[in-house]
mmCIF file of C-alpha atoms and ligand atoms in Angstrom:
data_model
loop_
_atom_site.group_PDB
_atom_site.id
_atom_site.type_symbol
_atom_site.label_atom_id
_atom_site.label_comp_id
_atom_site.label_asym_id
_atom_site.label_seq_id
_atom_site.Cartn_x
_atom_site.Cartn_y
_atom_site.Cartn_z
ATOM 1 C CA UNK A 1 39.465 -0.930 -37.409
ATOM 2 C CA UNK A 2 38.727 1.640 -34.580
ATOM 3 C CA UNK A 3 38.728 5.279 -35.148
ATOM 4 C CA UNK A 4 40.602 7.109 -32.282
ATOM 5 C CA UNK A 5 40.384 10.712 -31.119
ATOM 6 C CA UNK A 6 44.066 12.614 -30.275
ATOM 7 C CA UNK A 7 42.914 12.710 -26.504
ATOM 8 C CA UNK A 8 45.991 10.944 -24.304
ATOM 9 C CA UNK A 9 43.317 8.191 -23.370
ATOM 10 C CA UNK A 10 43.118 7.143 -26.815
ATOM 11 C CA UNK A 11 46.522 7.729 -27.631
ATOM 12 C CA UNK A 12 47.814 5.421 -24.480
ATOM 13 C CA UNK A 13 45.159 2.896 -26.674
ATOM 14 C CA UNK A 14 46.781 3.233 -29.688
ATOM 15 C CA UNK A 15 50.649 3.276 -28.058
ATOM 16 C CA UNK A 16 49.520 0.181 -26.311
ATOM 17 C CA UNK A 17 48.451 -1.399 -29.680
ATOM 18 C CA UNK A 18 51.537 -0.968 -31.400
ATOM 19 C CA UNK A 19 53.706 -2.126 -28.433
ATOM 20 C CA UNK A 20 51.837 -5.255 -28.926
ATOM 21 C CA UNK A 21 52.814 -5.417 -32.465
ATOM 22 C CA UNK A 22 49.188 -3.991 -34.131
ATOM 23 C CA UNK A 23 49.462 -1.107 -36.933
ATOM 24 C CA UNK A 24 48.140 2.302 -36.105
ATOM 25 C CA UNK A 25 47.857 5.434 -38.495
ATOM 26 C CA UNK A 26 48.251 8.237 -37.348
ATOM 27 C CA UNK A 27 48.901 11.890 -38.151
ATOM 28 C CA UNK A 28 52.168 13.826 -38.967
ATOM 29 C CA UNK A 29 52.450 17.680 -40.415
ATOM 30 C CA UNK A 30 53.360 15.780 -44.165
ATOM 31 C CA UNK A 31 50.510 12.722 -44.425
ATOM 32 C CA UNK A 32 49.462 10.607 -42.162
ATOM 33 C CA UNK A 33 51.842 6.973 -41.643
ATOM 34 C CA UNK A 34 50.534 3.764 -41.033
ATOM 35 C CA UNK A 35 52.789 2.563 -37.891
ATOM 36 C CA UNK A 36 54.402 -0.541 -36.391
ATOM 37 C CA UNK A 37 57.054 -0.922 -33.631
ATOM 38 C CA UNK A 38 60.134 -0.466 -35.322
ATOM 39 C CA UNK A 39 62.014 -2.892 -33.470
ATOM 40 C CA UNK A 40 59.717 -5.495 -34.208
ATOM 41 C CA UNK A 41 59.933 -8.092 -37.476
ATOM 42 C CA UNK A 42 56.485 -9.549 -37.195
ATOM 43 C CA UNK A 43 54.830 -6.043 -37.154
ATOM 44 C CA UNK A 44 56.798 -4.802 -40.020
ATOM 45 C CA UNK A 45 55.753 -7.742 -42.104
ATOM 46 C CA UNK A 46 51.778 -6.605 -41.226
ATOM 47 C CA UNK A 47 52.639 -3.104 -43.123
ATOM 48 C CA UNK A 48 53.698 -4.446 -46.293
ATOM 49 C CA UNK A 49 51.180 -6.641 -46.213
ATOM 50 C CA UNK A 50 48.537 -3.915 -45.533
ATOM 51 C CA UNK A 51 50.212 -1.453 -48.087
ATOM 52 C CA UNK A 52 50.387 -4.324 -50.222
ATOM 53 C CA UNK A 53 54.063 -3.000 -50.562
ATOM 54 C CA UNK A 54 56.988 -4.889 -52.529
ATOM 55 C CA UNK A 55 59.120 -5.692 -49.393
ATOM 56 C CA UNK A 56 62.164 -4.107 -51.075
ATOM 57 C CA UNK A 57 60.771 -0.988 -49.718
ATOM 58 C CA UNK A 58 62.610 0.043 -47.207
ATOM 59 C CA UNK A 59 60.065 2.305 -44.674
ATOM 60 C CA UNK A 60 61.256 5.342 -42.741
ATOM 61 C CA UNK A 61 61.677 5.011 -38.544
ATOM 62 C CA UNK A 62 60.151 8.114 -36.737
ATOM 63 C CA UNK A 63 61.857 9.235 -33.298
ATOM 64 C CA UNK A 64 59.888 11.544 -30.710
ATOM 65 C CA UNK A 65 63.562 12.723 -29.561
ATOM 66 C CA UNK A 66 66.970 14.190 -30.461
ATOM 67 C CA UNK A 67 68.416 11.095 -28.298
ATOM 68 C CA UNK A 68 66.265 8.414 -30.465
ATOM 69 C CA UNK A 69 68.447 8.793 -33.188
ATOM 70 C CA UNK A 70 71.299 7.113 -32.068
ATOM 71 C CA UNK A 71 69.003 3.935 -30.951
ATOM 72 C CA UNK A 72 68.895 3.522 -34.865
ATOM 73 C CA UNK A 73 71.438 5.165 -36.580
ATOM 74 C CA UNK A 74 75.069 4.324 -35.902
ATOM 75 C CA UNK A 75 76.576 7.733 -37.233
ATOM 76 C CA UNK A 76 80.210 6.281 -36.301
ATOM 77 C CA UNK A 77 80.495 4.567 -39.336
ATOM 78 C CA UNK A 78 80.327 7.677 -41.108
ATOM 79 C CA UNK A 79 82.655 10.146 -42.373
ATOM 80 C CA UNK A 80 83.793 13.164 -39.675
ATOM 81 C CA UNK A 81 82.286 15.461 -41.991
ATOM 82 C CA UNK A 82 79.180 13.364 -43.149
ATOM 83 C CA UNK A 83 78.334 13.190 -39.593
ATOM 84 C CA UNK A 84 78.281 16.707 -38.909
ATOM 85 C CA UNK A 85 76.621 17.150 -41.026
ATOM 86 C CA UNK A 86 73.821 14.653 -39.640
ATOM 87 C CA UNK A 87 74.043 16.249 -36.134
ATOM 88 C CA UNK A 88 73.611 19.775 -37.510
ATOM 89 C CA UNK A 89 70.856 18.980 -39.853
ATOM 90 C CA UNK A 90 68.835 16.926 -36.783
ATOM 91 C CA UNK A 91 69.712 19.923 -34.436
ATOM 92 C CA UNK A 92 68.870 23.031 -36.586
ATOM 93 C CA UNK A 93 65.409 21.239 -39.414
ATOM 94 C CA UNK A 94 64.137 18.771 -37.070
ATOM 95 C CA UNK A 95 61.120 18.051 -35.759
ATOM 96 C CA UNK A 96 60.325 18.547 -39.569
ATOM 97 C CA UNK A 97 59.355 17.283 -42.850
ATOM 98 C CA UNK A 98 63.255 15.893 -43.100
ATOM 99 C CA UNK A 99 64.353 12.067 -43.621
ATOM 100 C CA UNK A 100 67.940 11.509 -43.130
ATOM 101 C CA UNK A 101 69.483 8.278 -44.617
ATOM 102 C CA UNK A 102 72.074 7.151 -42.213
ATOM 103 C CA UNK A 103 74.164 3.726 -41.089
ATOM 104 C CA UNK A 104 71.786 1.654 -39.341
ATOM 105 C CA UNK A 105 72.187 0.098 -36.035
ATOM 106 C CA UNK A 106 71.638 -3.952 -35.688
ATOM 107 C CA UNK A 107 68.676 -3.396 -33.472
ATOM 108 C CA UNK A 108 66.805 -2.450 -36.759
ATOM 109 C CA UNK A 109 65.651 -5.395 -37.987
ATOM 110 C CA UNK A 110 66.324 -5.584 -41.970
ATOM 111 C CA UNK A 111 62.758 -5.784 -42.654
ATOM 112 C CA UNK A 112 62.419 -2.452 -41.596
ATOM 113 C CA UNK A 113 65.587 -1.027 -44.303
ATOM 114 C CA UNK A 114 65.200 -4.129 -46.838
ATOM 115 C CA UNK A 115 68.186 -5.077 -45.904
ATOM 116 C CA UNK A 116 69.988 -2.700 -46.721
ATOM 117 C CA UNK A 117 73.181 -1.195 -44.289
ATOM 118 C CA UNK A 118 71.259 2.146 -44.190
ATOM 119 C CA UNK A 119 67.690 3.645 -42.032
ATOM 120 C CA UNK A 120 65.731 5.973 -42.907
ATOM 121 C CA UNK A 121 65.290 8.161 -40.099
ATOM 122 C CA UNK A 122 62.751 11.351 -39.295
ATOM 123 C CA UNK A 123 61.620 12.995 -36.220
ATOM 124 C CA UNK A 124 58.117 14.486 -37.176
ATOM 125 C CA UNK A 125 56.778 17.887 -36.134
ATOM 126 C CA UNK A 126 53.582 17.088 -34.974
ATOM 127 C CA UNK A 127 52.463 16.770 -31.121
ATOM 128 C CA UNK A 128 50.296 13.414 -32.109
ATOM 129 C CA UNK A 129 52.702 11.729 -33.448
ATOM 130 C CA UNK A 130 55.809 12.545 -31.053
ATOM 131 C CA UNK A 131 53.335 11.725 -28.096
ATOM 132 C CA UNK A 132 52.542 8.527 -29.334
ATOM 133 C CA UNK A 133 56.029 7.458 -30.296
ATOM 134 C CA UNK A 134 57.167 8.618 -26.706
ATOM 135 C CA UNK A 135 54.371 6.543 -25.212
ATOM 136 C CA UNK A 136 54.788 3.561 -27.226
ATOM 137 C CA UNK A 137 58.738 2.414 -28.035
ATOM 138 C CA UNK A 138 60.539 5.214 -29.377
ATOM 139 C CA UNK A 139 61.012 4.274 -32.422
ATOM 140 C CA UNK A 140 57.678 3.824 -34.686
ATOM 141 C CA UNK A 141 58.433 2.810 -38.988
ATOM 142 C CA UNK A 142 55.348 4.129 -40.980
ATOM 143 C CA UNK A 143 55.676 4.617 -44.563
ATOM 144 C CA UNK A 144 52.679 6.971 -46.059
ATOM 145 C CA UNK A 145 49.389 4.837 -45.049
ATOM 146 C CA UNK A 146 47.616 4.307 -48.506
ATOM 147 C CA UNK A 147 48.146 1.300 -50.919
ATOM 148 C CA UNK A 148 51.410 0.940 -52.904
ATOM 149 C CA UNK A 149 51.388 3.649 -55.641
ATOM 150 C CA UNK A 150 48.175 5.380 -54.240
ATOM 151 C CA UNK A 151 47.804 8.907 -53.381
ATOM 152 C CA UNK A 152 49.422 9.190 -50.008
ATOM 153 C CA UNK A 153 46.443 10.556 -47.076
ATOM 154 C CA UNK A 154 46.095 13.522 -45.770
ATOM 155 C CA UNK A 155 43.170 12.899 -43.179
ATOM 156 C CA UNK A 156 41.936 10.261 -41.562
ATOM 157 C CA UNK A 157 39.090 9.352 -43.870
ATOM 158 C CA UNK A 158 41.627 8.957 -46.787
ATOM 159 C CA UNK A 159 42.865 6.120 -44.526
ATOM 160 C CA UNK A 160 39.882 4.307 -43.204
ATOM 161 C CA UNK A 161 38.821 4.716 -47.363
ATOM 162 C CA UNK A 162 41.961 3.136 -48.543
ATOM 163 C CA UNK A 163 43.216 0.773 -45.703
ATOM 164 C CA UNK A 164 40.066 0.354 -44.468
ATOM 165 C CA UNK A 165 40.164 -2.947 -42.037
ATOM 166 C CA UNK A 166 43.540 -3.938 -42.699
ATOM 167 C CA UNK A 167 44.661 -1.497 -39.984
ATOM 168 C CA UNK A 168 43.707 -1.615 -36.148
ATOM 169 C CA UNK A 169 43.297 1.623 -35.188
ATOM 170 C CA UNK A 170 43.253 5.037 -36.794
ATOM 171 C CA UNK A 171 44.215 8.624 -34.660
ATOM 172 C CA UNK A 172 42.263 10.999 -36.500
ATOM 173 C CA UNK A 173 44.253 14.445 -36.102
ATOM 174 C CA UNK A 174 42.661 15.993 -38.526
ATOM 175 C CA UNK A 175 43.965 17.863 -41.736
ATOM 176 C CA UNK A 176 47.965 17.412 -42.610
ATOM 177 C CA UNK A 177 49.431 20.941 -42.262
ATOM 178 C CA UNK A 178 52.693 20.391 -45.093
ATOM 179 C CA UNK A 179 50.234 18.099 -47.047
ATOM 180 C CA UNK A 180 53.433 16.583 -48.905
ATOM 181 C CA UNK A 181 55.767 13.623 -47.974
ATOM 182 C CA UNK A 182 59.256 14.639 -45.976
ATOM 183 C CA UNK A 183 62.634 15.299 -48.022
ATOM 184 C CA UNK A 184 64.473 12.521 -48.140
ATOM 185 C CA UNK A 185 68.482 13.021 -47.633
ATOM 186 C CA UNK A 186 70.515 10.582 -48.248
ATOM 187 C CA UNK A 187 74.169 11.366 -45.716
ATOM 188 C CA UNK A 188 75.184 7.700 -46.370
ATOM 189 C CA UNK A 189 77.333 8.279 -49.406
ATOM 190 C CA UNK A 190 79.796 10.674 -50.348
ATOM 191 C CA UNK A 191 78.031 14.228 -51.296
ATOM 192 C CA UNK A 192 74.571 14.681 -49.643
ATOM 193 C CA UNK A 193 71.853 13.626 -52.134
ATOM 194 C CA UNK A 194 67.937 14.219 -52.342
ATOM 195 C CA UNK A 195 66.541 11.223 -53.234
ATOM 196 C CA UNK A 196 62.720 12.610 -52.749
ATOM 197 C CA UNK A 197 62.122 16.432 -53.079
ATOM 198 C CA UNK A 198 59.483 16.705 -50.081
ATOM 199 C CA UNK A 199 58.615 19.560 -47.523
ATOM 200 C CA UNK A 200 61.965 19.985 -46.538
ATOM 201 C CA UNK A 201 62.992 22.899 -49.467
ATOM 202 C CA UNK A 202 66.581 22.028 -50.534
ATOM 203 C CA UNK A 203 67.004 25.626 -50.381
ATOM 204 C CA UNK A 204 66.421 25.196 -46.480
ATOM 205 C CA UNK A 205 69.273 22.389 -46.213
ATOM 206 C CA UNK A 206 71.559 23.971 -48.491
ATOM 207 C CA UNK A 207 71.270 27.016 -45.974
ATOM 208 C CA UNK A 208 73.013 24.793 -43.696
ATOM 209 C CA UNK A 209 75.315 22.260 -44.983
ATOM 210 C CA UNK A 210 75.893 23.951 -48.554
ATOM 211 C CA UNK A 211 75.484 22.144 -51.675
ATOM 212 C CA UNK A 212 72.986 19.046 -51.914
ATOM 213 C CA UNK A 213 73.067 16.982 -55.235
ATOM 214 C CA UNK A 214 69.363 16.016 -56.472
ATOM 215 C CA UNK A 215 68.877 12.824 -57.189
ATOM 216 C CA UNK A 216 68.634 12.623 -61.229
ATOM 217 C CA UNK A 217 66.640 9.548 -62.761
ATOM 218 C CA UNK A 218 67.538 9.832 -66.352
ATOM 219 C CA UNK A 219 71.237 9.029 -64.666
ATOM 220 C CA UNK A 220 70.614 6.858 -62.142
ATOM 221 C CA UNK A 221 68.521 3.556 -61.409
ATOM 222 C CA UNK A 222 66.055 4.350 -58.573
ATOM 223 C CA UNK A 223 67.189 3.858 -55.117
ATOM 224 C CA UNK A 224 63.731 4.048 -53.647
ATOM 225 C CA UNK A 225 60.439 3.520 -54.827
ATOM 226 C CA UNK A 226 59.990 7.296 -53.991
ATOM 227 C CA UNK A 227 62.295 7.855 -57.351
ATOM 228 C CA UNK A 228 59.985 5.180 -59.487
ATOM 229 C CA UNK A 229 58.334 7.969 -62.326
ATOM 230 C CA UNK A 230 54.977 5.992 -61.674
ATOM 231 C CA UNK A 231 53.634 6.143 -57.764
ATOM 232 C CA UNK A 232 51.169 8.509 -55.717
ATOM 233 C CA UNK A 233 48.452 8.281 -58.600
ATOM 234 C CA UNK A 234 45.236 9.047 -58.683
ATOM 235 C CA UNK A 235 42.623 6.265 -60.403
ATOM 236 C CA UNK A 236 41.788 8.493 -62.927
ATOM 237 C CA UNK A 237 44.256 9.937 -65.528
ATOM 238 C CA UNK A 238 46.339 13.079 -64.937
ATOM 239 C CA UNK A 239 47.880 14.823 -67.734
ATOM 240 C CA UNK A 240 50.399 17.723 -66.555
ATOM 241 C CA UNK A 241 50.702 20.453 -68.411
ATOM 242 C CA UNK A 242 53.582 23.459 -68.327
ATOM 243 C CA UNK A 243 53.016 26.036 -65.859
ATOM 244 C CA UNK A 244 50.529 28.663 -67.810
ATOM 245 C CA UNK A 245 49.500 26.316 -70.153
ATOM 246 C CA UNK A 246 46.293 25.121 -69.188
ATOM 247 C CA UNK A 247 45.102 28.717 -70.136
ATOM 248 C CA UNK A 248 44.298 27.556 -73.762
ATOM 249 C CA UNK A 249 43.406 24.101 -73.143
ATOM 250 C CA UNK A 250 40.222 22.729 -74.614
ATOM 251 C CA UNK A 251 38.322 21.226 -71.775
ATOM 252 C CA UNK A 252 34.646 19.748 -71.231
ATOM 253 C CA UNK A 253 32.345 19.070 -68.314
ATOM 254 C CA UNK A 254 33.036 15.938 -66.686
ATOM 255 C CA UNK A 255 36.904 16.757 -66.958
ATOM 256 C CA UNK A 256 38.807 18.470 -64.268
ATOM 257 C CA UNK A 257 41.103 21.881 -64.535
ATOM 258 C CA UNK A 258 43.792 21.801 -61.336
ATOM 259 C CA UNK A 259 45.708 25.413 -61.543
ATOM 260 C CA UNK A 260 48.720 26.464 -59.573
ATOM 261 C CA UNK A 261 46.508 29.852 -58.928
ATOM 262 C CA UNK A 262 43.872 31.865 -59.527
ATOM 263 C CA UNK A 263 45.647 34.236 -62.521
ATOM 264 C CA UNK A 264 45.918 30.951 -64.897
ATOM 265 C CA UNK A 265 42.342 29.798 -63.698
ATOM 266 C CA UNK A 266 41.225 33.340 -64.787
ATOM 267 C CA UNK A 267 43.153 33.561 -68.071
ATOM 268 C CA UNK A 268 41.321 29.529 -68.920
ATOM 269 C CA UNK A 269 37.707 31.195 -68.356
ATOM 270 C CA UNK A 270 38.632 34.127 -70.521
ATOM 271 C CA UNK A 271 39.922 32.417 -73.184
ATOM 272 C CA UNK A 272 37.292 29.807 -72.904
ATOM 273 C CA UNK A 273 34.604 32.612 -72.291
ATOM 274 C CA UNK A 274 33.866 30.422 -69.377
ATOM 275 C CA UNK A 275 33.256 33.666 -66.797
ATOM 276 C CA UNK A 276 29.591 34.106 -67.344
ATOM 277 C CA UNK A 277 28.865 29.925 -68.091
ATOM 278 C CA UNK A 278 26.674 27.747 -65.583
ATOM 279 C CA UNK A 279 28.229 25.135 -63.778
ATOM 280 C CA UNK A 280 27.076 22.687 -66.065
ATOM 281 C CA UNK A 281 29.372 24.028 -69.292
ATOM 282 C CA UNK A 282 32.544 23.853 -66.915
ATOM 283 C CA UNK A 283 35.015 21.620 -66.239
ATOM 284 C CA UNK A 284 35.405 21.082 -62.560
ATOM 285 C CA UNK A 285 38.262 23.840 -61.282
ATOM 286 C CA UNK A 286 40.384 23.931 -58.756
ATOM 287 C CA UNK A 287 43.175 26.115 -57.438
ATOM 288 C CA UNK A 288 46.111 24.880 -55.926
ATOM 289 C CA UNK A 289 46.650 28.361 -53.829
ATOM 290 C CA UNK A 290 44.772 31.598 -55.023
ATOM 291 C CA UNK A 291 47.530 33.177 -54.853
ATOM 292 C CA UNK A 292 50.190 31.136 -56.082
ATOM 293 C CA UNK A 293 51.567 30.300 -52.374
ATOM 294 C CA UNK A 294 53.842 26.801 -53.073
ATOM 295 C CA UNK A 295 52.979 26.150 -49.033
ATOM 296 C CA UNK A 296 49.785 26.492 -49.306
ATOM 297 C CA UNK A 297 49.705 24.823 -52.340
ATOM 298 C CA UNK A 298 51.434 21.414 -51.437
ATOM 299 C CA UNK A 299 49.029 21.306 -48.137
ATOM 300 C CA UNK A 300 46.134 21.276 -50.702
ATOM 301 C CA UNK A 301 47.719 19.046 -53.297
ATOM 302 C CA UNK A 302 47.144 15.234 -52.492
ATOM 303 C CA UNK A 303 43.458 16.725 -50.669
ATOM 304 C CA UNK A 304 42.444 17.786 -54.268
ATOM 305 C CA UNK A 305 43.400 14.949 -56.145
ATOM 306 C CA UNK A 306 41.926 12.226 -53.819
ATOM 307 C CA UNK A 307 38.660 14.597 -53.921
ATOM 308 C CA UNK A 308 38.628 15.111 -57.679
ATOM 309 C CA UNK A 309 39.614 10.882 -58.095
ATOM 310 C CA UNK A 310 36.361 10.116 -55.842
ATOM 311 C CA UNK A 311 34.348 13.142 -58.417
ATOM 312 C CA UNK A 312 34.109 10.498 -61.264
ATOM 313 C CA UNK A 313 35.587 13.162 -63.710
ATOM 314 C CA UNK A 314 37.230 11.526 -67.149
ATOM 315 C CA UNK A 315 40.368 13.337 -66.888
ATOM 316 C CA UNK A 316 42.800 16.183 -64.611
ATOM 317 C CA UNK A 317 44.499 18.389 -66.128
ATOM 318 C CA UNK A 318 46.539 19.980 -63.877
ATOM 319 C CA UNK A 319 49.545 22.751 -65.034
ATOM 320 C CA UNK A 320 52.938 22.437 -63.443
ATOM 321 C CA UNK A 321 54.088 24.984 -59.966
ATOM 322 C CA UNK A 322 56.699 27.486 -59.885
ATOM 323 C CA UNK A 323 59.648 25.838 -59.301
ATOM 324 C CA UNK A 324 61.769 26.658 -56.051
ATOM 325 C CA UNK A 325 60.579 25.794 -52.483
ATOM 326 C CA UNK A 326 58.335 23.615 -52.013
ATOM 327 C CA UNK A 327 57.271 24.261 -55.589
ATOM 328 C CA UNK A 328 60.088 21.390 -56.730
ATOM 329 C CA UNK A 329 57.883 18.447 -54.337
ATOM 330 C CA UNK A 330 54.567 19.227 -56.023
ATOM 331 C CA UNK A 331 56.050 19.097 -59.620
ATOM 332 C CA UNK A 332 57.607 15.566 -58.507
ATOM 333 C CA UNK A 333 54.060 14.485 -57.112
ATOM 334 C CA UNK A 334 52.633 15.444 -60.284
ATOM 335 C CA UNK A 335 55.289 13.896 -62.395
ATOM 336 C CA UNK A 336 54.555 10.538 -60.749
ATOM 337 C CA UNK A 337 50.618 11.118 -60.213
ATOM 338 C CA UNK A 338 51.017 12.037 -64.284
ATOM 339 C CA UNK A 339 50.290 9.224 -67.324
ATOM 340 C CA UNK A 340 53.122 9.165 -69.254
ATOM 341 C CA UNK A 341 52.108 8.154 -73.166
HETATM 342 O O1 LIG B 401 56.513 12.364 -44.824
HETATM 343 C C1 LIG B 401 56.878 11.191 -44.850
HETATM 344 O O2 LIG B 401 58.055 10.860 -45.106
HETATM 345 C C2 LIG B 401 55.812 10.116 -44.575
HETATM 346 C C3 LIG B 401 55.352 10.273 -43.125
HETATM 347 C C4 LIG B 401 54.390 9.195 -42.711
HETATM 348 O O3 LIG B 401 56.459 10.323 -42.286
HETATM 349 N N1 LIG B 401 56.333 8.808 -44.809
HETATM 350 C C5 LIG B 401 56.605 8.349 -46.057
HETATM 351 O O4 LIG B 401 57.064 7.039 -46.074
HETATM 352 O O5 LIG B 401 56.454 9.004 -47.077
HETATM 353 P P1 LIG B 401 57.168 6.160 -47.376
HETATM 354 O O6 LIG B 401 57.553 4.813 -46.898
HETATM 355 O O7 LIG B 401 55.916 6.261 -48.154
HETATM 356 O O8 LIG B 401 58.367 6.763 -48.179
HETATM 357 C C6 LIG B 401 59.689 6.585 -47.707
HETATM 358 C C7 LIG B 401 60.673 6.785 -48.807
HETATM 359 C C8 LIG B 401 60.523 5.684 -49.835
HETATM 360 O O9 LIG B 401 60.693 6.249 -51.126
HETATM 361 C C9 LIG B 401 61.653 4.749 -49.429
HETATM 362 O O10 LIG B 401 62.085 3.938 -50.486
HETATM 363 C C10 LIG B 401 62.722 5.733 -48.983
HETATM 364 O O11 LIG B 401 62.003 6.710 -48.283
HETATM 365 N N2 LIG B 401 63.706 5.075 -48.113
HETATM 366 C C11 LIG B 401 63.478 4.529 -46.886
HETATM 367 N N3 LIG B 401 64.604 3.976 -46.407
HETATM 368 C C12 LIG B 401 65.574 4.168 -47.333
HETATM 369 C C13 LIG B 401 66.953 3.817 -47.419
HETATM 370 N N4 LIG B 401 67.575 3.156 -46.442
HETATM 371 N N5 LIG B 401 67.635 4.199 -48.538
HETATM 372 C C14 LIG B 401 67.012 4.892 -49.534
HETATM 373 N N6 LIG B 401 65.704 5.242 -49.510
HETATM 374 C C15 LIG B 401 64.992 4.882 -48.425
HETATM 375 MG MG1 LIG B 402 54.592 6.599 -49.641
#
């Protein structure tokens, strides 16, 4: 594995590699993807090999263009309305942390959608990656680039940790911005559906198209592996708490506290008569967002968890967000990060 820089030297290098069917991670503004020529079978088969990914995971195929999408999608075969809704959505929230799920074209092979009629399809705001999809072919598939189940990265040392040599080459852009995966929509079938609360609010889409059903999973069998209660866990246990909650919690050193914000970290050390304490009394804390800012918040979300699993504490306890905004993707995250008894 070679570490690149986000110069366009390195990024011809890393365009190059993946035109020759190599995997490259690189950054986005949610986490950073591990990458593969979309239009090629052998590569795809090296990313769920390196993610060590159940191949009925279908991955999501990242355009650098408004025109890209129809080299995947086929939005014919959908509905007048469903379609316009497609078009509107890709003109007015992308580049952005949205995934559309949309009728594929036959030049996708089905090891990039499982087999399954339908793509996955995002166009990412981030100058990295849209440079390096326009330089290599247009059409790059990169699910989240840690193991199956893991905590998904949001640098490039969470990468070269996790993946380690089972990737060629890593462009290290730094710090993810949204910090949480995209929104996925799915336009396929009947009524718009979120099957993955991400950075996209629903608020935001609802804004444009109207009314978006949420995906529900004491309903419905999962669709995606995005929708399995289990997956982006840390090694060590998380038990999530109600928003507030953690205030009266009983916690020792060598466990961690994660608050939403600084009030409920405040009203812990009261209670606990924590304020004066050493360090060595204390749990580990951390704050989501001082101030209880859900964007802020999600950017620092997967960060703190991979940086409290590598601590060697017993135990996080982290307390639920408000919900609304972005709020709704880091309950999810938790959810799934969370043991369930
Ligand atoms: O922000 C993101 O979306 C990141 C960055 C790298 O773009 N990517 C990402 O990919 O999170 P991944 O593979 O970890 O998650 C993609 C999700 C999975 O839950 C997958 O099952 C779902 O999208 N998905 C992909 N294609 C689908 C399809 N045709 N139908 C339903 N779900 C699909
Ligand atoms: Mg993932």
């Amino acid at each position: 594995m070679r570490m690149l820089t986000v110069s366009e030297t390195d990024l011809k290098v890393a365009a190059d590699a993946i035109v020759a069917g190599k995997l490259v991670a690189f950054p986005t503004e949610t986490v950073y993807g591990l990458g593969a020529d979309a239009f090629n079978p052998a590569a795809l088969a090296r990313v769920f090999e390196a993610k060590r990914r159940p191949t009925f995971d279908p991955l999501i195929v990242h355009i650098a263009e408004l025109g890209g999408l129809d080299a995947v999608a086929d939005l014919s075969a959908l509905s007048d309305k469903a379609a316009g809704m497609a078009r509107h959505l890709s003109e007015r929230l992308w580049p952005g942390p949205l995934t559309m799920i949309l009728p594929k074209r036959s030049a996708v092979p089905d090891l990039a959608t499982s087999g399954l009629a339908t793509v996955a399809v995002r166009f990412p705001d981030h100058p990295v990656a849209r440079r390096l999809i326009e330089l290599s072919t247009g059409a790059v598939a990169a699910p989240s680039a840690n193991p199956f189940g893991y905590l998904s990265p949001t640098r490039a040392e969470h990468v070269a940790s996790q993946l380690g040599e089972r990737v060629d080459f890593i462009v290290d852009g730094g710090r993810c911005d949204v910090g949480v995966e995209s929104t996925v929509l799915d336009l396929s079938s009947g009524k718009p559906t979120i099957l993955r609360p991400g950075g996209m609010p629903a608020e935001r889409i609802e804004a444009e198209i109207g009314e978006v059903q949420v995906f529900d999973r004491s309903v419905a069998s999962p669709k995606s592996p995005g929708q399995l209660p289990s997956h982006y866990a840390p090694r060590v246990p998380l038990k999530l708490y109600p928003r507030g909650a953690l205030g009266d919690v009983e916690a020792r050193s060598g466990e961690a506290l994660l608050f939403f914000d600084g009030a409920s970290r405040d009203s812990f050390l009261r209670n606990a008569g924590l304020e004066t304490a050493g360090g060595d009394a204390r749990p580990s804390i951390r704050v989501l967002s001082e101030h209880g800012d859900p964007i802020e918040a999600a950017a620092n979300l997967f960060d703190t968890l991979h940086e409290l699993d590598a601590s060697g504490v017993s135990v996080i306890r982290a307390e639920r967000a408000d919900s609304g905004g972005l709020g709704a993707a880091i309950n999810d995250r938790l959810y799934k990060a969370s043991r369930k008894e």
